[in-house]
Tab-separated table of C-alpha atoms and ligand atoms in Angstrom:
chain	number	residue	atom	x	y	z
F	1169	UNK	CA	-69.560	40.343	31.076
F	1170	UNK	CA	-69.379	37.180	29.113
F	1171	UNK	CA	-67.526	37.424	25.684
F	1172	UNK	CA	-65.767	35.036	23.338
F	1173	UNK	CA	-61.816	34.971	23.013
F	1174	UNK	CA	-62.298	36.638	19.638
F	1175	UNK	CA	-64.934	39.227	21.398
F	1176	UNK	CA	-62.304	40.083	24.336
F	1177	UNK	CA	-59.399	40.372	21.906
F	1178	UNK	CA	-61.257	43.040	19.820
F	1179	UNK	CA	-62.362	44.963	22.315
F	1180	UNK	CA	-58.470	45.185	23.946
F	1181	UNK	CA	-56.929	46.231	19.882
F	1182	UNK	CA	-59.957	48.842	20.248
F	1183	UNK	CA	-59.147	50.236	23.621
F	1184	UNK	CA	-54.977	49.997	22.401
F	1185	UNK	CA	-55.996	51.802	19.507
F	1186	UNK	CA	-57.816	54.426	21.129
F	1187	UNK	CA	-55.230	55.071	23.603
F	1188	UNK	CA	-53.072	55.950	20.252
F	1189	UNK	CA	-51.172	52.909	20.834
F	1190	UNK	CA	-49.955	50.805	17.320
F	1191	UNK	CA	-49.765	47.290	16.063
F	1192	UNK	CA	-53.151	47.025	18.652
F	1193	UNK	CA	-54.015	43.539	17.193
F	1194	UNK	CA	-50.561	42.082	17.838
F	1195	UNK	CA	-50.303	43.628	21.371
F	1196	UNK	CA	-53.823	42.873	21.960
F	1197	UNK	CA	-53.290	38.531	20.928
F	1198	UNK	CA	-49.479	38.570	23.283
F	1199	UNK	CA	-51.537	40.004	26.119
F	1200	UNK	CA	-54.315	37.626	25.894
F	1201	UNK	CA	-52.088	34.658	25.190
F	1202	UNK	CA	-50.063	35.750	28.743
F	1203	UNK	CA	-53.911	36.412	30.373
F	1204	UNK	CA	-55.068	32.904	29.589
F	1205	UNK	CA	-51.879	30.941	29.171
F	1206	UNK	CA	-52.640	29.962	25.716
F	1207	UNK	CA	-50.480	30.040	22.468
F	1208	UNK	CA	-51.271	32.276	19.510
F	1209	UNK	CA	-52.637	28.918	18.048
F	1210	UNK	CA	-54.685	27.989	20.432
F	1211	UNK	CA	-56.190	31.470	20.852
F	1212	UNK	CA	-57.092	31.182	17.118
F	1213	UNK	CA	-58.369	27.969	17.390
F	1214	UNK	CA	-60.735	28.565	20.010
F	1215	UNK	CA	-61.738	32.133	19.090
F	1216	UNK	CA	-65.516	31.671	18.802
F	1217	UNK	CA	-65.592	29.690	22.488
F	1218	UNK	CA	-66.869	31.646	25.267
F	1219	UNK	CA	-64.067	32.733	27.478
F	1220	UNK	CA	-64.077	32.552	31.416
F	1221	UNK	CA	-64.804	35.836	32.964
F	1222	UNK	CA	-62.135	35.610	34.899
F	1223	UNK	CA	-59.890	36.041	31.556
F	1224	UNK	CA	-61.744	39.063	30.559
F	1225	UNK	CA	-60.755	40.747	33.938
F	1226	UNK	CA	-57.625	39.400	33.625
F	1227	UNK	CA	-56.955	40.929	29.941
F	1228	UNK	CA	-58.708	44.772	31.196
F	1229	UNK	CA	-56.115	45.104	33.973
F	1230	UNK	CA	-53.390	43.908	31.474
F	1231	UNK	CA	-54.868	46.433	28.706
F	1232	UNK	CA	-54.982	48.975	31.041
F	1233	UNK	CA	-51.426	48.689	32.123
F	1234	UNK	CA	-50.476	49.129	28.761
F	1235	UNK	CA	-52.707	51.974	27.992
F	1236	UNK	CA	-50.454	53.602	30.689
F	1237	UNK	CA	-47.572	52.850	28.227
F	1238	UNK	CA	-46.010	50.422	30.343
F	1239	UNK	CA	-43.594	48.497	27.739
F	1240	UNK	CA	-44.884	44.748	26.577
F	1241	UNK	CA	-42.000	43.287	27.777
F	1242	UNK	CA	-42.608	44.368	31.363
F	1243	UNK	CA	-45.754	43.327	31.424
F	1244	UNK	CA	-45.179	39.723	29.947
F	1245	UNK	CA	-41.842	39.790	31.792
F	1246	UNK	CA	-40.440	38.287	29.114
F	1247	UNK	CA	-38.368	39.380	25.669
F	1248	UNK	CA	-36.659	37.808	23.110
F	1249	UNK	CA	-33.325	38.371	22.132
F	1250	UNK	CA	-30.626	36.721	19.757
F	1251	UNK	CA	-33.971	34.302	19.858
F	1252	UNK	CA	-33.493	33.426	23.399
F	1253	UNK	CA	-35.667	33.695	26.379
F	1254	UNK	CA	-34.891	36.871	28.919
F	1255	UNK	CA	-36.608	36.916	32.030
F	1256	UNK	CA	-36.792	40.834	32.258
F	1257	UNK	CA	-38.652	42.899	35.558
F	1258	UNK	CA	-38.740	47.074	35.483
F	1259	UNK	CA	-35.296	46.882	37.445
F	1260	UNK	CA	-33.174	45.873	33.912
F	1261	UNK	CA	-33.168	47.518	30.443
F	1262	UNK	CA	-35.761	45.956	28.028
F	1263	UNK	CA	-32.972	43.839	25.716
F	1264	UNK	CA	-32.968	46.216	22.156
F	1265	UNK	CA	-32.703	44.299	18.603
F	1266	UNK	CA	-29.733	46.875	18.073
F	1267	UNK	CA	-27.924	45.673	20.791
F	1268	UNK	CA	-27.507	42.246	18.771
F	1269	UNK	CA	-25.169	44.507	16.792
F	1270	UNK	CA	-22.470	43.781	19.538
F	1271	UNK	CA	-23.704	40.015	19.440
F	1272	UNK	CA	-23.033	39.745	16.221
F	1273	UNK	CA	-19.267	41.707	15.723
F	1274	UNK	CA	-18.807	39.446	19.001
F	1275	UNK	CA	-18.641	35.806	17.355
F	1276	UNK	CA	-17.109	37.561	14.281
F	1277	UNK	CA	-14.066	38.700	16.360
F	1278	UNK	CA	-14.329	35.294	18.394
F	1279	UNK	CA	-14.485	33.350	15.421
F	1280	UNK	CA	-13.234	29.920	17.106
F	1281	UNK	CA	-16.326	28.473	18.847
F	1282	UNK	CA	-14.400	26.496	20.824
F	1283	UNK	CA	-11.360	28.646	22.412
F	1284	UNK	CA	-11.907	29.176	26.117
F	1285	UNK	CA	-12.425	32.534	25.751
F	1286	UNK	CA	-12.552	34.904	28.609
F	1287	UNK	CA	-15.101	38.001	28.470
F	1288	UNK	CA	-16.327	40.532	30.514
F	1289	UNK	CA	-19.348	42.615	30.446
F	1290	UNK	CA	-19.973	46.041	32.016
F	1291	UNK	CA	-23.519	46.411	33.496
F	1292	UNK	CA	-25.704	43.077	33.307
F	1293	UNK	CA	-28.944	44.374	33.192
F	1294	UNK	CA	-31.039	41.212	31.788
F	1295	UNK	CA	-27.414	39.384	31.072
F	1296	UNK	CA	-28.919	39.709	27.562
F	1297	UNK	CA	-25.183	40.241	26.440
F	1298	UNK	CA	-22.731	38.183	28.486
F	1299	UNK	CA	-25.075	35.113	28.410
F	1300	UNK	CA	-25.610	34.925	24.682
F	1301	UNK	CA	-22.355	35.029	24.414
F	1302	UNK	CA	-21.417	31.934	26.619
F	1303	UNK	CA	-24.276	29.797	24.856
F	1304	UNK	CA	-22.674	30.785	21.356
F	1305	UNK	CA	-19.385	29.992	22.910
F	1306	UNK	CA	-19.601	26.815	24.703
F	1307	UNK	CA	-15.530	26.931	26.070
F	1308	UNK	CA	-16.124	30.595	27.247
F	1309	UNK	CA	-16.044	31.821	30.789
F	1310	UNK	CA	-17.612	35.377	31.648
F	1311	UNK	CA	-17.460	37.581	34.492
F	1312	UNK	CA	-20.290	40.149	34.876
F	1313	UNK	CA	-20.550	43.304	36.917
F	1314	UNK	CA	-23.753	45.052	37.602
F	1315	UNK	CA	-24.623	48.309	40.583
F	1316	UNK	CA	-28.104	47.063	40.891
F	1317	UNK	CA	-29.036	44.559	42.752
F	1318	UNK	CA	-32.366	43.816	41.812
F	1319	UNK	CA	-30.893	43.609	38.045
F	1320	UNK	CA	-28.171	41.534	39.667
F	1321	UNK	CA	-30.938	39.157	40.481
F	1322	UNK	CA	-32.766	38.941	37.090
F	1323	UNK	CA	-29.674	38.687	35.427
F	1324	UNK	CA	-28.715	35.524	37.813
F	1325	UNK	CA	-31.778	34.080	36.923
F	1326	UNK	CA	-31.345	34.026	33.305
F	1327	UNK	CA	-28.040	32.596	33.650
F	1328	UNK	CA	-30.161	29.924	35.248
F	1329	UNK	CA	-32.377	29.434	33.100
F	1330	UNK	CA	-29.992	29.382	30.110
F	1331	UNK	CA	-28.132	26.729	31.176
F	1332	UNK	CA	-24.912	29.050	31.576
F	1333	UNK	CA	-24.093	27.638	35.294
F	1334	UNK	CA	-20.730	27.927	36.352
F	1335	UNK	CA	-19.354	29.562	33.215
F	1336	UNK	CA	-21.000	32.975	34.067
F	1337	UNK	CA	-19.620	34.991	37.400
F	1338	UNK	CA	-22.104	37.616	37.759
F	1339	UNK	CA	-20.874	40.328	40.568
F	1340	UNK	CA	-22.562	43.783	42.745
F	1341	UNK	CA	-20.154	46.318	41.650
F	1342	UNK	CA	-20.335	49.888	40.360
F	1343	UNK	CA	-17.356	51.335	37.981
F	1344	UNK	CA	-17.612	54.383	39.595
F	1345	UNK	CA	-15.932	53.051	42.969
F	1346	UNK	CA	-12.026	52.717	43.571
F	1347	UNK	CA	-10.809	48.850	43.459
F	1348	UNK	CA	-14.144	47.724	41.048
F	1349	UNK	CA	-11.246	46.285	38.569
F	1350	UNK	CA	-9.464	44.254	40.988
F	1351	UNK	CA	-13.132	42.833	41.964
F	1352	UNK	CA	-13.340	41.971	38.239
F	1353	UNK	CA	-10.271	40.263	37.492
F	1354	UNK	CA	-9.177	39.161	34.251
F	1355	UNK	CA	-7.141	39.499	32.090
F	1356	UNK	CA	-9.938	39.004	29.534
F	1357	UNK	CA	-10.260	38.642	25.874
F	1358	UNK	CA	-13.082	40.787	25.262
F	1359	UNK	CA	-14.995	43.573	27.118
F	1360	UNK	CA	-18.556	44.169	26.312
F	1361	UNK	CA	-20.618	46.687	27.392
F	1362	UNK	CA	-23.760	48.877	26.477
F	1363	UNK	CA	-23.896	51.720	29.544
F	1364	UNK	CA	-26.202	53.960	30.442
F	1365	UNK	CA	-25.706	56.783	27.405
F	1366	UNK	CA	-28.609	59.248	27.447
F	1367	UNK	CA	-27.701	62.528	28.010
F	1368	UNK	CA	-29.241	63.076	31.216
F	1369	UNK	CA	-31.402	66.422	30.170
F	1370	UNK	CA	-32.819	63.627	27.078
F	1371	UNK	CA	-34.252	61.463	29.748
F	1372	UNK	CA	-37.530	63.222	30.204
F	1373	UNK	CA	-38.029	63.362	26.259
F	1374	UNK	CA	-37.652	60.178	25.202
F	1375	UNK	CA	-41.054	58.027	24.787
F	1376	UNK	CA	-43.079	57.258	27.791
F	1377	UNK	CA	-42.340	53.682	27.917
F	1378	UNK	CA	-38.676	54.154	27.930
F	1379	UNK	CA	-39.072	58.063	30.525
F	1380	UNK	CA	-41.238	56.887	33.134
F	1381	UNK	CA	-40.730	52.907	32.954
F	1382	UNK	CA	-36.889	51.949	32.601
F	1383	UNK	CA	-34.458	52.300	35.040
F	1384	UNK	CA	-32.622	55.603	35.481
F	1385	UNK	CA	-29.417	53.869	35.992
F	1386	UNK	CA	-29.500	51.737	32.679
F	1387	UNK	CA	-30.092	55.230	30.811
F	1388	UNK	CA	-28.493	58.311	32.699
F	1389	UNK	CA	-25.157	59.002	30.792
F	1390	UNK	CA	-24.724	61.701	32.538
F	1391	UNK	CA	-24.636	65.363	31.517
F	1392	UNK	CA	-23.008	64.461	27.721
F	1393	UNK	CA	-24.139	60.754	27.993
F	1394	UNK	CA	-20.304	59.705	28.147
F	1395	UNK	CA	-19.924	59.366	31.644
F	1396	UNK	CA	-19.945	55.936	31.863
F	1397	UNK	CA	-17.575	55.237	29.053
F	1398	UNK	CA	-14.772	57.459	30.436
F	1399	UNK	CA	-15.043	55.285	33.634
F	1400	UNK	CA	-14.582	51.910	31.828
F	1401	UNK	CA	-11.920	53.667	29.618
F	1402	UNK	CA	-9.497	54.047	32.570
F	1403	UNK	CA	-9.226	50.925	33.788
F	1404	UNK	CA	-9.627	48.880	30.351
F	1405	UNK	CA	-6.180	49.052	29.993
F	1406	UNK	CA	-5.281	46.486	32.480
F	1407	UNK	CA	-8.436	44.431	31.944
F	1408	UNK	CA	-7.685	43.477	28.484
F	1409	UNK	CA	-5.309	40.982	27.046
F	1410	UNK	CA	-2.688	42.501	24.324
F	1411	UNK	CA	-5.007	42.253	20.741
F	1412	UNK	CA	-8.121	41.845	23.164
F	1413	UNK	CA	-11.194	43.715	21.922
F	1414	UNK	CA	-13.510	45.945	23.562
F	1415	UNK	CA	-17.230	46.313	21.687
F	1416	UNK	CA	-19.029	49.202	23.029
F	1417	UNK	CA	-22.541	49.699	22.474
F	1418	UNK	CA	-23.196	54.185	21.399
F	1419	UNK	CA	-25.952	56.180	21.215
F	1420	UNK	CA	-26.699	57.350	17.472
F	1421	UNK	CA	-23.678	60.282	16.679
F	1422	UNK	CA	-21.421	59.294	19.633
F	1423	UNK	CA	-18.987	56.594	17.807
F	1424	UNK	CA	-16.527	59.625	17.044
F	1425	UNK	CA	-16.483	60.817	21.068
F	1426	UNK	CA	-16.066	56.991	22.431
F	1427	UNK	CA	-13.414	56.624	19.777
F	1428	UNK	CA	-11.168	59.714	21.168
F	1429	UNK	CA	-11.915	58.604	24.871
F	1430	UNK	CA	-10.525	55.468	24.826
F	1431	UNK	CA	-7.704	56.325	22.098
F	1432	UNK	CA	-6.509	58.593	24.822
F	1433	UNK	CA	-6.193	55.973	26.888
F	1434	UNK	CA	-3.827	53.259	24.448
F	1435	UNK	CA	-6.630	51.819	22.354
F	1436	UNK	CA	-6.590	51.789	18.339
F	1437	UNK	CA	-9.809	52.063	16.567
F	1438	UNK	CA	-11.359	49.579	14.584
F	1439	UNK	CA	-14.812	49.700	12.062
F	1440	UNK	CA	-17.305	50.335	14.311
F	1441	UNK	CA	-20.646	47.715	13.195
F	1442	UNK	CA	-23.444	49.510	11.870
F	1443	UNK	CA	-27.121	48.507	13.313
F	1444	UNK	CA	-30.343	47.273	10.972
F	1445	UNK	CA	-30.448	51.398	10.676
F	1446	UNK	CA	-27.204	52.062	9.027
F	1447	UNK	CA	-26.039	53.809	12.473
F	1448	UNK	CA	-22.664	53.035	14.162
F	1449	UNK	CA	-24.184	51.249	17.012
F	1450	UNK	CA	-20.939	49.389	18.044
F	1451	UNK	CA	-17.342	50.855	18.521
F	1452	UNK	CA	-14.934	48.227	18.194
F	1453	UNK	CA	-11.187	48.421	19.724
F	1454	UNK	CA	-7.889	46.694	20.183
F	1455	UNK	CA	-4.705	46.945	22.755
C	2143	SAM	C1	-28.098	50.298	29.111
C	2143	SAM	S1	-28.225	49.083	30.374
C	2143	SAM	C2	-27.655	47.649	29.483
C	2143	SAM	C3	-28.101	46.342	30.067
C	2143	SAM	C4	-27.776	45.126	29.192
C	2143	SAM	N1	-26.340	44.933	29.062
C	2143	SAM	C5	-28.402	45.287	27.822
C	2143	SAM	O1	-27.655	45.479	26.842
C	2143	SAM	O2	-29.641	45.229	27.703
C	2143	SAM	C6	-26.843	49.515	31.423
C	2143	SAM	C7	-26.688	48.689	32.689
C	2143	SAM	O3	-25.546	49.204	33.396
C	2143	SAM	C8	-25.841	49.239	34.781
C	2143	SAM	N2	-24.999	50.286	35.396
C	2143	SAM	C9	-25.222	51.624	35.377
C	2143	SAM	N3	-24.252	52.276	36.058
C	2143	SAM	C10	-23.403	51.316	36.522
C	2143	SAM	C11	-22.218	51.367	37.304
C	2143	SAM	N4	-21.743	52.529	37.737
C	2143	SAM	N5	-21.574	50.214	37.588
C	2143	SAM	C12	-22.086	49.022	37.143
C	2143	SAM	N6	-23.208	48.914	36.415
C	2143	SAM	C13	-23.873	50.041	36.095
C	2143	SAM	C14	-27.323	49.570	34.835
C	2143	SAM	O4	-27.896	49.238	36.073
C	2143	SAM	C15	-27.851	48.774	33.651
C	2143	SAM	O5	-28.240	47.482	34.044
């Protein structure tokens, strides 16, 4: 069925929209941008040109995907964040704009660009945190530890791709094993982490694109969702430097448990950083 760029993109907003899906236009141009290759510009630019058919079938099976409420980012396998490139693949956590909030307390607490800093992050996923990071701070070194290795893999590839190199030790481990802080090493400057924090019972609530597309294992916190964070708060002791931070990323209303977990354990509180919301996204401590 022959149609014109500006015929195939209306028809995918109008199939979006009537799968109750929103912002249908702006989904609609990404997916045919990805189905043809083209920019945004382009696209515009040749809107009244007949497309191949080849692009139409190409832009139904994308459509389609996404009527099943498979997220963008999967489906373009890519996503933006701190405005850099991540590679992403269903096996990692789509990279969140409130997850910037520990980005951004990061390089405040960091404030010399050009200190070799030493940081650690707690489950990879994309590497959206760790590697941002390292290309803000261009004398920093980073070790990484993530359980999955598929995850593992995309992470590695971002590093790649981001130029990070030999800066960036990315390692299989799971905090839930005996010895995974000897694996780790350190002493380090600052810890990072956003861990899996859904309460598990929440899982099967939560939006379709989040319940039946991303991993378990980035979400499942577990039966109160602070499962992960009690791990990490037992051996953070001996992976952090004395005045070394720790900047965890919390699910909306649990900055006040993650606060008493790891007090218990020899850490004083800080401010915790507020998201674009007005939520405490990011609980900040010292040793
Ligand atoms: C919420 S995701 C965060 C990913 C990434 N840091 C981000 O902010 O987008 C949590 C990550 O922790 C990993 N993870 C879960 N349990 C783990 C464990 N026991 N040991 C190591 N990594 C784990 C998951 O596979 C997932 O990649």
């Amino acid at each position: 069925m022959t149609a014109t760029y500006d015929g195939l993109l209306r028809d995918a907003a109008a199939a979006l929209s009537a799968a109750g899906l929103d912002n249908v236009r702006f989904e609609a141009r990404l997916l045919l941008a990805h189905a043809t290759g083209l920019s945004i510009e382009q696209l515009i630019a040749r809107g009244n040109e007949m497309a191949p058919d080849a692009v139409g079938a190409a832009l139904r099976e994308l459509t389609a995907r996404r009527i099943q409420r498979e997220p963008m980012a999967y489906i373009l396998g890519e996503r933006e964040f701190w405005g850099l490139p991540f590679k992403v693949s269903p096996a990692v956590l789509v990279p969140r704009p409130d997850s910037e909030t520990v980005i951004e307390a990061a390089l405040a607490l960091l404030a010399d660009r050009d200190r070799p800093w030493r940081i650690l992050d707690l489950g990879l996923g994309s590497g959206c945190l760790l590697l941002t990071l390292l290309r803000e701070l261009r004398a920093a070194r980073g070790v990484g530890l993530e359980v999955s290795e598929p995850a593992l893999a995309v992470a590695r590839t971002n590093a790649a791709a981001l130029g990070i190199g030999a800066r960036a030790e990315l390692l299989l481990g799971d905090w839930r094993e005996p010895g995974w802080r000897d694996r780790v090493g350190g002493p380090f400057d600052l810890l990072v982490s956003n861990p899996p924090y859904i309460e598990a019972g929440a899982i099967a609530g939560l939006m379709p694109e989040v319940s039946r597309f991303e991993p378990k294992l980035a979400l499942d916190g577990g039966a109160d969702g602070l499962a992960a964070y009690r791990a990490i708060a037992a051996e953070a002791p001996r992976l952090i430097v004395p005045g070394g931070r720790l900047l965890l990323e919390a699910g909306e209303g649990q900055a006040p448990e993650i606060y008493k977990i790891f007090q218990s354990t020899g850490f004083t509180a800080e401010a915790s950083w507020k998201d674009l919301g007005g939520i405490d996204r990011v609980v900040s401590l010292t040793y």
